[in-house]
Amino acid sequence: MTSVKDGLKKEKLESDFLYFTRYFFKNNYNRKFVVSPHHQKIADKLQEVIDGKCKRLIINIAPRYGKTELAVKAFIAYGLAINPR
């Protein structure tokens, strides 16, 4: 039986990409994903892709700025969480 708290967490995980990223980063690496302004901008653009507002997206940013964590690992997992088909 799921509690109200679990239901709210599931709803938040499925509706907020950056929350999803931070939550699973903490569970996978046992440390916090520190969100910087550039992470927020990337997350906003990736959310536009999920929402269908952006059909093509290129992210040009230097290495070691969290691009792979956000745009590859978390983005694919988030897409599968929303629509597992």
mmCIF file of N, CA and C in Angstrom, residues 44-83:
data_model
loop_
_atom_site.group_PDB
_atom_site.id
_atom_site.type_symbol
_atom_site.label_atom_id
_atom_site.label_comp_id
_atom_site.label_asym_id
_atom_site.label_seq_id
_atom_site.Cartn_x
_atom_site.Cartn_y
_atom_site.Cartn_z
ATOM 1 N N ASP A 44 15.554 23.112 -18.249
ATOM 2 C CA ASP A 44 14.394 23.783 -18.847
ATOM 3 C C ASP A 44 14.254 23.429 -20.320
ATOM 4 N N LYS A 45 15.361 23.424 -21.046
ATOM 5 C CA LYS A 45 15.332 23.078 -22.472
ATOM 6 C C LYS A 45 14.965 21.609 -22.680
ATOM 7 N N LEU A 46 15.489 20.733 -21.832
ATOM 8 C CA LEU A 46 15.149 19.318 -21.948
ATOM 9 C C LEU A 46 13.675 19.083 -21.623
ATOM 10 N N GLN A 47 13.125 19.860 -20.697
ATOM 11 C CA GLN A 47 11.703 19.764 -20.394
ATOM 12 C C GLN A 47 10.875 20.202 -21.600
ATOM 13 N N GLU A 48 11.356 21.194 -22.340
ATOM 14 C CA GLU A 48 10.676 21.606 -23.572
ATOM 15 C C GLU A 48 10.668 20.474 -24.600
ATOM 16 N N VAL A 49 11.744 19.704 -24.646
ATOM 17 C CA VAL A 49 11.794 18.555 -25.542
ATOM 18 C C VAL A 49 10.744 17.528 -25.115
ATOM 19 N N ILE A 50 10.679 17.233 -23.835
ATOM 20 C CA ILE A 50 9.687 16.281 -23.309
ATOM 21 C C ILE A 50 8.271 16.765 -23.623
ATOM 22 N N ASP A 51 8.032 18.060 -23.461
ATOM 23 C CA ASP A 51 6.702 18.626 -23.685
ATOM 24 C C ASP A 51 6.353 18.754 -25.166
ATOM 25 N N GLY A 52 7.324 18.541 -26.045
ATOM 26 C CA GLY A 52 7.079 18.633 -27.476
ATOM 27 C C GLY A 52 7.196 20.038 -28.035
ATOM 28 N N LYS A 53 7.662 20.989 -27.229
ATOM 29 C CA LYS A 53 7.811 22.375 -27.682
ATOM 30 C C LYS A 53 9.088 22.574 -28.493
ATOM 31 N N CYS A 54 10.063 21.724 -28.297
ATOM 32 C CA CYS A 54 11.350 21.807 -28.998
ATOM 33 C C CYS A 54 11.590 20.478 -29.705
ATOM 34 N N LYS A 55 11.770 20.547 -31.001
ATOM 35 C CA LYS A 55 11.972 19.327 -31.793
ATOM 36 C C LYS A 55 13.448 18.984 -31.970
ATOM 37 N N ARG A 56 14.310 19.996 -31.937
ATOM 38 C CA ARG A 56 15.747 19.776 -32.106
ATOM 39 C C ARG A 56 16.491 20.572 -31.054
ATOM 40 N N LEU A 57 17.482 19.947 -30.453
ATOM 41 C CA LEU A 57 18.239 20.623 -29.405
ATOM 42 C C LEU A 57 19.699 20.200 -29.487
ATOM 43 N N ILE A 58 20.566 21.177 -29.517
ATOM 44 C CA ILE A 58 22.004 20.931 -29.443
ATOM 45 C C ILE A 58 22.509 21.640 -28.191
ATOM 46 N N ILE A 59 23.235 20.908 -27.373
ATOM 47 C CA ILE A 59 23.793 21.484 -26.148
ATOM 48 C C ILE A 59 25.302 21.552 -26.321
ATOM 49 N N ASN A 60 25.821 22.751 -26.424
ATOM 50 C CA ASN A 60 27.259 22.977 -26.530
ATOM 51 C C ASN A 60 27.739 23.573 -25.221
ATOM 52 N N ILE A 61 28.498 22.794 -24.498
ATOM 53 C CA ILE A 61 29.037 23.239 -23.220
ATOM 54 C C ILE A 61 30.333 22.468 -22.981
ATOM 55 N N ALA A 62 31.223 23.046 -22.252
ATOM 56 C CA ALA A 62 32.517 22.411 -21.998
ATOM 57 C C ALA A 62 32.353 21.097 -21.229
ATOM 58 N N PRO A 63 33.341 20.213 -21.346
ATOM 59 C CA PRO A 63 33.297 18.962 -20.577
ATOM 60 C C PRO A 63 33.279 19.231 -19.066
ATOM 61 N N ARG A 64 32.738 18.270 -18.344
ATOM 62 C CA ARG A 64 32.713 18.280 -16.873
ATOM 63 C C ARG A 64 31.733 19.313 -16.296
ATOM 64 N N TYR A 65 30.709 19.665 -17.045
ATOM 65 C CA TYR A 65 29.693 20.606 -16.555
ATOM 66 C C TYR A 65 28.343 19.932 -16.342
ATOM 67 N N GLY A 66 28.299 18.600 -16.348
ATOM 68 C CA GLY A 66 27.067 17.881 -16.061
ATOM 69 C C GLY A 66 26.190 17.592 -17.258
ATOM 70 N N LYS A 67 26.713 17.827 -18.446
ATOM 71 C CA LYS A 67 25.927 17.619 -19.663
ATOM 72 C C LYS A 67 25.519 16.149 -19.814
ATOM 73 N N THR A 68 26.448 15.226 -19.636
ATOM 74 C CA THR A 68 26.149 13.810 -19.785
ATOM 75 C C THR A 68 25.170 13.345 -18.722
ATOM 76 N N GLU A 69 25.353 13.795 -17.510
ATOM 77 C CA GLU A 69 24.443 13.396 -16.427
ATOM 78 C C GLU A 69 23.026 13.856 -16.721
ATOM 79 N N LEU A 70 22.876 15.093 -17.171
ATOM 80 C CA LEU A 70 21.544 15.633 -17.439
ATOM 81 C C LEU A 70 20.962 15.146 -18.764
ATOM 82 N N ALA A 71 21.697 15.348 -19.849
ATOM 83 C CA ALA A 71 21.144 15.155 -21.188
ATOM 84 C C ALA A 71 21.166 13.706 -21.659
ATOM 85 N N VAL A 72 21.924 12.861 -20.996
ATOM 86 C CA VAL A 72 21.975 11.470 -21.425
ATOM 87 C C VAL A 72 21.392 10.560 -20.353
ATOM 88 N N LYS A 73 22.069 10.446 -19.244
ATOM 89 C CA LYS A 73 21.645 9.498 -18.213
ATOM 90 C C LYS A 73 20.257 9.820 -17.659
ATOM 91 N N ALA A 74 20.094 11.008 -17.116
ATOM 92 C CA ALA A 74 18.821 11.357 -16.475
ATOM 93 C C ALA A 74 17.701 11.545 -17.494
ATOM 94 N N PHE A 75 18.018 12.116 -18.647
ATOM 95 C CA PHE A 75 16.991 12.392 -19.650
ATOM 96 C C PHE A 75 16.378 11.102 -20.189
ATOM 97 N N ILE A 76 17.201 10.123 -20.483
ATOM 98 C CA ILE A 76 16.695 8.838 -20.971
ATOM 99 C C ILE A 76 15.865 8.152 -19.884
ATOM 100 N N ALA A 77 16.372 8.144 -18.661
ATOM 101 C CA ALA A 77 15.640 7.521 -17.557
ATOM 102 C C ALA A 77 14.305 8.231 -17.310
ATOM 103 N N TYR A 78 14.309 9.551 -17.395
ATOM 104 C CA TYR A 78 13.094 10.335 -17.200
ATOM 105 C C TYR A 78 12.066 10.027 -18.294
ATOM 106 N N GLY A 79 12.522 9.937 -19.518
ATOM 107 C CA GLY A 79 11.623 9.594 -20.620
ATOM 108 C C GLY A 79 11.007 8.211 -20.436
ATOM 109 N N LEU A 80 11.796 7.258 -19.989
ATOM 110 C CA LEU A 80 11.273 5.914 -19.738
ATOM 111 C C LEU A 80 10.346 5.873 -18.524
ATOM 112 N N ALA A 81 10.598 6.725 -17.547
ATOM 113 C CA ALA A 81 9.720 6.786 -16.370
ATOM 114 C C ALA A 81 8.354 7.347 -16.750
ATOM 115 N N ILE A 82 8.352 8.348 -17.628
ATOM 116 C CA ILE A 82 7.094 8.956 -18.048
ATOM 117 C C ILE A 82 6.326 8.044 -18.988
ATOM 118 N N ASN A 83 7.031 7.445 -19.941
ATOM 119 C CA ASN A 83 6.375 6.592 -20.930
ATOM 120 C C ASN A 83 7.213 5.332 -21.141
#
